[in-house]
Coordinates of C-alpha atoms in Angstrom, one line a residue:
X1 CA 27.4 -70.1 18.3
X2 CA 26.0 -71.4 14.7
X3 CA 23.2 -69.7 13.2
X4 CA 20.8 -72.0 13.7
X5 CA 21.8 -71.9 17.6
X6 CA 21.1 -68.0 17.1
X7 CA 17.8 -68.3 15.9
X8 CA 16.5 -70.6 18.2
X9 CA 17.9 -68.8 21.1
X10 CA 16.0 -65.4 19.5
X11 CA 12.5 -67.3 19.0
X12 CA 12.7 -68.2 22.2
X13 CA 13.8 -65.4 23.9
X14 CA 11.2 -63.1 22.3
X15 CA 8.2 -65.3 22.8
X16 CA 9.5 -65.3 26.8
X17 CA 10.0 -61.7 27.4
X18 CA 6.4 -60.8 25.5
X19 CA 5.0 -63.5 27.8
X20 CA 4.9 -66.8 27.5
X21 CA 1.2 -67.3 28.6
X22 CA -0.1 -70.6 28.0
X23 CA -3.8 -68.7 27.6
X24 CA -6.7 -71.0 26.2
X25 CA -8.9 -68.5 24.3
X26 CA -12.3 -70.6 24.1
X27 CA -14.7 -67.7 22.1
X28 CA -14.2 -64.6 19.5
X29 CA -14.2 -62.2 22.4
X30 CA -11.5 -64.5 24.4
X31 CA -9.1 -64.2 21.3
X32 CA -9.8 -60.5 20.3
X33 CA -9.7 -59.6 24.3
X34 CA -6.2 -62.2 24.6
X35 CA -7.3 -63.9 27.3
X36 CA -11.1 -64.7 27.8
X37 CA -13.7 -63.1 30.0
X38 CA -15.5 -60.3 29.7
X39 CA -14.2 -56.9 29.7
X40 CA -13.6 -54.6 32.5
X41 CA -13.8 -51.1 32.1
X42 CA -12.2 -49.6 35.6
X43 CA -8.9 -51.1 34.8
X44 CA -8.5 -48.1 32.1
X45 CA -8.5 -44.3 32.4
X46 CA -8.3 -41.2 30.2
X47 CA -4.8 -39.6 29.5
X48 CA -4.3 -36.2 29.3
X49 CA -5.0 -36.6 25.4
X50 CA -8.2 -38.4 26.1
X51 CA -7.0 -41.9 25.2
X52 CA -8.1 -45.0 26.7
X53 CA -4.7 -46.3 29.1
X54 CA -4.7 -49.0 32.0
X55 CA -4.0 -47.8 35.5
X56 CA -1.0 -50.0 37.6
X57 CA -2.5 -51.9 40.1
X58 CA 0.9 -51.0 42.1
X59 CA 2.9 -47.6 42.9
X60 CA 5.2 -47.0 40.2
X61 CA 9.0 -46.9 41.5
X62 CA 11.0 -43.3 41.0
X63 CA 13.7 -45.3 39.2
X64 CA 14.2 -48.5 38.3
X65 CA 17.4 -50.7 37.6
X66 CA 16.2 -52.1 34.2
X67 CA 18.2 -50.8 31.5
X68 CA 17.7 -51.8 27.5
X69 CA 20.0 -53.5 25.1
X70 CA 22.4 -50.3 24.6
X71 CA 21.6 -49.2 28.1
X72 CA 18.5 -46.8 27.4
X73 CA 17.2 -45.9 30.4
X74 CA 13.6 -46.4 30.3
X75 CA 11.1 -44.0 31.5
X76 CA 6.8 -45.2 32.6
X77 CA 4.4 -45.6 30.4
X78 CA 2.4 -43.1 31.7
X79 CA 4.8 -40.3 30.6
X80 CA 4.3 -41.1 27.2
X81 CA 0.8 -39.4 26.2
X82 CA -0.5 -37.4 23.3
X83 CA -2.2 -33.3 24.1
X84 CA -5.8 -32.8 22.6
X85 CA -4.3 -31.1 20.1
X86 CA -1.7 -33.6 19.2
X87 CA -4.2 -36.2 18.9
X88 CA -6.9 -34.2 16.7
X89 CA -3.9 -33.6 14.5
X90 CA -3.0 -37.4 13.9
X91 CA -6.8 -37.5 13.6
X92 CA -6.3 -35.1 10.5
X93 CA -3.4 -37.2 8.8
X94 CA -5.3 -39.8 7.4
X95 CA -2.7 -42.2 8.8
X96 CA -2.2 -45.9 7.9
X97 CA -0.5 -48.4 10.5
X98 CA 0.4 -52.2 10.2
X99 CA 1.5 -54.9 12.8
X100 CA 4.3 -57.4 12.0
X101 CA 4.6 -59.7 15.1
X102 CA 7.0 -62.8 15.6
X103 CA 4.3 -65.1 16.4
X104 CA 0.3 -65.2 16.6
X105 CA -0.8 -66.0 20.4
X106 CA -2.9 -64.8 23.3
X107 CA -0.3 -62.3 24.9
X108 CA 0.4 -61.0 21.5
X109 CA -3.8 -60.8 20.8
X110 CA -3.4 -58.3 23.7
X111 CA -1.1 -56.6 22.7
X112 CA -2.8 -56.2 19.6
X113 CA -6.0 -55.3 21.5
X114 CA -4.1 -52.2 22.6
X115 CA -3.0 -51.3 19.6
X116 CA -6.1 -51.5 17.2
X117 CA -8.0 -49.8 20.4
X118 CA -5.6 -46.4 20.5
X119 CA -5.5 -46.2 16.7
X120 CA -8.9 -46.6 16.3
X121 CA -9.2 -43.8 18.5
X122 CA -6.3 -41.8 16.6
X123 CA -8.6 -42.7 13.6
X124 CA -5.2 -45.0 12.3
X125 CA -6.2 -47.5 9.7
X126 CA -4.5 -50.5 10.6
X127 CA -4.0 -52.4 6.9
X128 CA -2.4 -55.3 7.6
X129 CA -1.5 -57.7 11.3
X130 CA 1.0 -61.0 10.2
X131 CA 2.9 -63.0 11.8
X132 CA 5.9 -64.7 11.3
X133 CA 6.3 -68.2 13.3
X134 CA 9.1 -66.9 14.9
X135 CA 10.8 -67.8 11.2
X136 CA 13.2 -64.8 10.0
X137 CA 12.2 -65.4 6.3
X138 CA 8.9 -64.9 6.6
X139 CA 9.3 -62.0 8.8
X140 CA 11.2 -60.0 6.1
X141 CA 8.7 -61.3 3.4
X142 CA 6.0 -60.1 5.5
X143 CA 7.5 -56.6 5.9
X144 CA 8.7 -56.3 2.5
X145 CA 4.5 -57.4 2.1
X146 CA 3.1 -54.3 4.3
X147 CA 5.3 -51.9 2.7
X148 CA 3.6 -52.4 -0.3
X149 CA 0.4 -51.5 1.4
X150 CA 2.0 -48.3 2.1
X151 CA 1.8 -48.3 5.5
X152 CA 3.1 -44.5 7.9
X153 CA 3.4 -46.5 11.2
X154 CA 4.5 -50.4 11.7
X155 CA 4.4 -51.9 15.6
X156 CA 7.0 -54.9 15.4
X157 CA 9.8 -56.7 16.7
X158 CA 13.2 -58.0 15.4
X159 CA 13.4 -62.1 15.5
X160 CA 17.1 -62.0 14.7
X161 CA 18.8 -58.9 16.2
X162 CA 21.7 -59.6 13.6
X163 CA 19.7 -60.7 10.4
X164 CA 16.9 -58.1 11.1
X165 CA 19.3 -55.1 10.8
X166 CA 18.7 -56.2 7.0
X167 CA 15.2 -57.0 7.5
X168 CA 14.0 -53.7 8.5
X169 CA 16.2 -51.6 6.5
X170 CA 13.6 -51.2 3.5
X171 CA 11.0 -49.8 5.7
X172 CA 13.7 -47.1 7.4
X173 CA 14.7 -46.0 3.5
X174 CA 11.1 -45.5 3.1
X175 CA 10.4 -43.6 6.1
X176 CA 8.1 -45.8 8.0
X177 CA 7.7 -45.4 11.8
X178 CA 9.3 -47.9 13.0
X179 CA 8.3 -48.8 17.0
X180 CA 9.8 -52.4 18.5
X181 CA 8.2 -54.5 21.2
X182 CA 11.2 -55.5 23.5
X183 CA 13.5 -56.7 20.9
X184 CA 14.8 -54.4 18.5
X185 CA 17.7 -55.1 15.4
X186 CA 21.2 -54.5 16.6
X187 CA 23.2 -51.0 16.4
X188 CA 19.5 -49.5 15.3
X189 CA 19.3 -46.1 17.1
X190 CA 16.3 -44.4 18.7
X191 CA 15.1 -41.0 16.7
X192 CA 17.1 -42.5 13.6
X193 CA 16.3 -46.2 12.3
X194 CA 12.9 -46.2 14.6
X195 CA 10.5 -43.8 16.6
X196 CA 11.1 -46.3 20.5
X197 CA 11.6 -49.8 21.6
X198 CA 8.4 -50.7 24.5
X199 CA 8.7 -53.2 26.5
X200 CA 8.6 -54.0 30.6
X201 CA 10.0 -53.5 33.7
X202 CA 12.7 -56.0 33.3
X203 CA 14.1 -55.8 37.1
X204 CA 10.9 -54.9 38.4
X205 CA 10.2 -58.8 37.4
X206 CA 12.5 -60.4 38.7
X207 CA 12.0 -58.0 42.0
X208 CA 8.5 -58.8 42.4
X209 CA 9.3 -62.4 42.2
X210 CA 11.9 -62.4 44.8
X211 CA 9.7 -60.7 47.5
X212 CA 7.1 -63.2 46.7
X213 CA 9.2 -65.9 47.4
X214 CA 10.9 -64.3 50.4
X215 CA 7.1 -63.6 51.9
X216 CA 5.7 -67.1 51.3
X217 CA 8.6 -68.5 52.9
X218 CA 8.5 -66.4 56.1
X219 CA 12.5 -65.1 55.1
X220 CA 13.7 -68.4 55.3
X221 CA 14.1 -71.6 54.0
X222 CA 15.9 -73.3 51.1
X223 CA 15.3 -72.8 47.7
X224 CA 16.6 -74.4 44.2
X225 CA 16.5 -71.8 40.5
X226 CA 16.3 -72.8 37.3
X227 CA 17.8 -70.0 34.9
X228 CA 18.1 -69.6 31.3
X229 CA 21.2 -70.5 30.0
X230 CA 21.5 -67.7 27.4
X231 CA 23.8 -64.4 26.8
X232 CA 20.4 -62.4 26.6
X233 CA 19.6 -59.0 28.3
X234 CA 16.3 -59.4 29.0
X235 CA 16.5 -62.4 31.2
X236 CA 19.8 -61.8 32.7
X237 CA 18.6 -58.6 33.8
X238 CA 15.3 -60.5 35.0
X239 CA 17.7 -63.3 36.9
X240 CA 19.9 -60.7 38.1
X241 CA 17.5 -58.8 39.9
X242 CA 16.1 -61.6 41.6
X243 CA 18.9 -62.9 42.8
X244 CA 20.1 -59.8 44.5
X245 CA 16.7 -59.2 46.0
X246 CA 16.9 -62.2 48.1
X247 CA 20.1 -62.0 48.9
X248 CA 19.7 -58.2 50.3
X249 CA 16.4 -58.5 51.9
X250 CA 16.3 -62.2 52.5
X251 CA 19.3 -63.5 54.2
X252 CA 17.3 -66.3 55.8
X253 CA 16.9 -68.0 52.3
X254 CA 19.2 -69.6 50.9
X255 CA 19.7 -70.9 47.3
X256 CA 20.8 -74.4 47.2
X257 CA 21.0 -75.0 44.1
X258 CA 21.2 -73.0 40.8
X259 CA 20.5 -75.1 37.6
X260 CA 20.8 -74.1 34.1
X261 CA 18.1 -74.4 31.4
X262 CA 19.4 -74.7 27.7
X263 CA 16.3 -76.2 26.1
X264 CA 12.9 -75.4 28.0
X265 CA 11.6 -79.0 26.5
X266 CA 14.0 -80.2 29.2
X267 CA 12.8 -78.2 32.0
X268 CA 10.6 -81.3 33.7
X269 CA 14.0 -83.1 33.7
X270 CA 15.9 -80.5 35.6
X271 CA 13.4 -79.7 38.0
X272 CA 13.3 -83.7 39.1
X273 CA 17.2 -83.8 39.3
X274 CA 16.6 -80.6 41.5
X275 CA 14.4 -81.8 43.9
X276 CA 16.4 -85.7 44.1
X277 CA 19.2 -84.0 44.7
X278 CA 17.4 -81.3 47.5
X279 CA 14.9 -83.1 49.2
X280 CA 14.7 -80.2 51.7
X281 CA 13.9 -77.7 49.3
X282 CA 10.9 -75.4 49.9
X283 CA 10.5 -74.0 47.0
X284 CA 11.4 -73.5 43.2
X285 CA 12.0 -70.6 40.7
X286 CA 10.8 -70.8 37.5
X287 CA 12.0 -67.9 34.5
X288 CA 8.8 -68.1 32.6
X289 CA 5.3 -69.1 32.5
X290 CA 5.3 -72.4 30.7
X291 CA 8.3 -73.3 32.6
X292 CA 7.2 -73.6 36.0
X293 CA 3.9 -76.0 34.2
X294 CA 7.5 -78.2 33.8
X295 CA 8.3 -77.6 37.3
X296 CA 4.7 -78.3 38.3
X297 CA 5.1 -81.6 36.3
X298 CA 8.1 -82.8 37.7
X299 CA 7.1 -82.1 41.6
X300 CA 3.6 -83.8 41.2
X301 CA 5.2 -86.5 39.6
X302 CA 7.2 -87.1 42.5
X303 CA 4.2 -86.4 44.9
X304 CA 6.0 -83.2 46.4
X305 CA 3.3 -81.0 46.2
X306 CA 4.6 -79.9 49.4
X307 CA 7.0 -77.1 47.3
X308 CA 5.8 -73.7 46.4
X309 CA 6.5 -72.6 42.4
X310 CA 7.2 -69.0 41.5
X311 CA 7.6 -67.3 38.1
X312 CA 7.5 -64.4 35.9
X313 CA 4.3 -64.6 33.3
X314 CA 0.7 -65.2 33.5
X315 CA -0.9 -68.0 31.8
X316 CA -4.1 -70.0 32.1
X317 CA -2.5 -73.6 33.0
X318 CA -0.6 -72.3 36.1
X319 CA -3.7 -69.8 36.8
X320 CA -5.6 -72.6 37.3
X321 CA -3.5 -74.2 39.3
X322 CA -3.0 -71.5 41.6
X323 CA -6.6 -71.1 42.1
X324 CA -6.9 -74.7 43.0
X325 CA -4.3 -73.7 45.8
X326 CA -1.8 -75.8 44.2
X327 CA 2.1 -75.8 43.7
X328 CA 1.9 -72.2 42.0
X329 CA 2.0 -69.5 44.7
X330 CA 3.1 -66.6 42.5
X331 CA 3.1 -65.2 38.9
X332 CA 4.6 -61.7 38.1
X333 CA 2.8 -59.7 35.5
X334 CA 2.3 -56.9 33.6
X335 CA 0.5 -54.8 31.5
X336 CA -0.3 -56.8 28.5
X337 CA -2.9 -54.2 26.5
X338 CA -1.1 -51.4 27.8
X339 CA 1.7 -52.6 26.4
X340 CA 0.1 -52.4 23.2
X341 CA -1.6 -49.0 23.7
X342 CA 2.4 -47.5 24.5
X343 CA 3.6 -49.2 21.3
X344 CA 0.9 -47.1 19.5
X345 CA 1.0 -44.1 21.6
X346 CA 4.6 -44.0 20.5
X347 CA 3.9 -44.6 16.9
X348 CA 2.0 -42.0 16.9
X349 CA 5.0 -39.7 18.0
X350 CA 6.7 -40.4 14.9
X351 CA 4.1 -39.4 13.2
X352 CA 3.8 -36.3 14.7
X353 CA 7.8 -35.6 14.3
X354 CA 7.5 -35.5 18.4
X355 CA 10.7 -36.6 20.0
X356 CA 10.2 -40.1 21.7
X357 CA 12.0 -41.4 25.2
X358 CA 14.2 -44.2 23.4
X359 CA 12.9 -46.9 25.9
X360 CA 9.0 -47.1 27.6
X361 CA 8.2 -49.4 30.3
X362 CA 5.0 -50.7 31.7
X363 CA 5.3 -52.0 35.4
X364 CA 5.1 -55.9 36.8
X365 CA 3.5 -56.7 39.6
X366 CA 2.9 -59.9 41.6
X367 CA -0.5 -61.9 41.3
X368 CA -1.2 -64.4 43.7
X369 CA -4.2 -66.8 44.7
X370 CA -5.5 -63.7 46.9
X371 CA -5.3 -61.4 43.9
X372 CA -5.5 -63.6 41.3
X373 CA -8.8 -61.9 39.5
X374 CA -7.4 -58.5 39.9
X375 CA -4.0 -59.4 38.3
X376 CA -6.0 -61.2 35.2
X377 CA -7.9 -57.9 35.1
X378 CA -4.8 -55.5 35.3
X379 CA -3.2 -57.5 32.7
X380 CA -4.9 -58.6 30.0
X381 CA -8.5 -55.9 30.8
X382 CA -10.7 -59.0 30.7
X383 CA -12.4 -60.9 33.9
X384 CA -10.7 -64.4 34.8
X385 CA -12.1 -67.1 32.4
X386 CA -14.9 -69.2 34.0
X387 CA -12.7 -72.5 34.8
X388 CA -9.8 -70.4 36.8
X389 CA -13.0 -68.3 38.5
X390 CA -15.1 -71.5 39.3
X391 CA -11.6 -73.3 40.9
X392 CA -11.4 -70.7 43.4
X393 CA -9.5 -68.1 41.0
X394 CA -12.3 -64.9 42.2
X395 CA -9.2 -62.9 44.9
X396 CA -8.6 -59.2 44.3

């Protein structure tokens, strides 16, 4: 693979497994929330430290199958948490944090949210958020930037796992806290280069998803995939999972046709050779968000509105149109702002010289037309944005 094809494959990879939500933010408190609305307050609750964290809207499983790149075994969000104590002393450090994302966009303005909101609390100045355009130059300049702001903590995430070894390596000789949002450079070892890597419930995704299809389908029926065609943990583990949901609890469905997806520009194309080829089709899996609005495209296009969609992301295009009871029937989410709030939590570890798990979760879950404002809630802690709501978008 040349390094161009590397690069590309990273951008896109990253922006996928933070969520590729396709999220118009119409006001200030839309972009500073992520996702419009108004905020909700009984989507959050007080950890044993006192900090702000969002509650799952589902039962968190005793184990789960999702493993990280050098096979961490995650633990949930909710057993990472601060003691009164613990938090009055980062209180008293006088601590200074900055954010160096891949990319500027509503799922990472949640994740932001979360951030800013528990160090705030932690009485963390935050002196710098950049981002980088999913462009590995600008990512090193920009942390190379923030060190010289002198910074304790940085939240980030590796573009490049190969060229960001070199990237990041002036922060870890200076002793920063490093935490990583799902992608993290390679060979870099928890307790030594950085403090945790945060990310989500990885099979619990693709899980969620396959239940979803194998309820709206009544446990049978024929179905087509469309898969990334890339040698990359975080949606093979995603695909995997999936795949061997239905196949264990849903014998009656069967999986006619399983279609690669190189370049998600092309993804209207495969869907319409999927369905010419499969007339009989019921329904159609999607691996992301923006994805299945190529799916969508390609089914309306051929006036088979008749086939359900189902993916992993939420985003305002597809929320819309499952609200207006259209093709989508399912989106599995997750915690967007507590996402953010475990990145900090765990920066604040570091700080603190407290020994961090090496991996931190937060849980997906499925939202559908019925739960739709709920799932919006749950995920991003704003109401649904007025369009989605007036179409119909209002089930919890």
């Amino acid at each position: 693979m040349t390094r161009t094809r590397i690069t590309v494959v990273a951008a896109i990879t990253a922006s996928l497994l933070l969520g590729a939500c396709s999220v118009n933010a119409t006001d200030d408190s839309a972009t500073a929330a992520g996702a419009g609305g108004t905020p909700i307050a009984n989507v959050v609750t007080p950890d044993p430290g006192g900090l702000s964290r969002y509650v799952s809207p589902v039962a968190l499983p005793a184990s789960t199958d999702t493993r990280g790149p050098d096979g961490e075994k995650p633990v949930w969000y909710t057993q990472l948490n601060l003691t009164s104590a613990e938090v009055q002393r980062v209180k008293a450090g006088n601590y200074r944090a900055a954010i160096v994302w891949q990319e500027a966009s509503p799922f990472m303005n949640a994740l932001g949210k979360g951030v800013e909101q528990t160090y705030k609390a932690l009485g963390i100045k935050i002196v710098s958020t950049t981002a980088a355009n999913f462009d590995q130059t600008t990512l090193a300049n920009n942390v190379r930037s923030v060190l010289a702001l002198k910074p304790d903590v940085i939240i980030t995430i590796a573009i490049d796992p190969v060229a960001d070894v070199a990237t990041f390596k002036p922060a870890v000789d200076q002793g920063v806290k490093l935490v990583f949002a799902s992608v993290k450079p390679q060979n870099y070892k928890a307790g030594k280069e950085y403090v945790s890597l945060v990310t989500y419930d990885l099979s619990g995704l693709g899980n969620a998803t396959a239940d979803a299809v194998g309820n709206g389908l009544g446990g049978k029926g024929k179905i087509g995939q469309i898969y990334y065609d890339a040698n990359f943990y975080v949606t093979n583990q995603r695909e995997k999972a999936f795949e061997q949901t239905l196949k264990s609890k849903y014998p009656g469905i069967e999986v006619v046709d399983r279609v690669p997806m190189a370049d998600p520009a092309k993804v209207e194309d495969v869907a319409a050779a999927m369905i010419a080829r499969h007339p009989d089709i019921k329904a159609i899996f999607a691996p992301w968000d923006t994805a299945a609005e190529g799916v969508v495209a390609a089914l309306r296009n051929a006036g088979r509105t008749d086939v359900g969609v189902y993916t992993i992301d939420l985003g305002n295009t597809n929320a819309l149109e499952m609200a207006k009871g259209g093709m989508i029937k399912e989106m599995t989410s997750t915690l967007a702002v507590e996402f953010g709030n475990s990145l900090a939590v765990a920066g604040a570890y570091g700080l603190l010289g407290k020994k961090a798990p090496p991996m931190v979760i937060v849980p997906a879950f499925p939202v559908t037309k019925d739960n739709l404002a709920k799932g919006w809630e749950s995920t991003f802690g704003v109401s649904l944005p007025t369009d989605i709501a007036a179409a119909g978008g209002a089930g919890r």
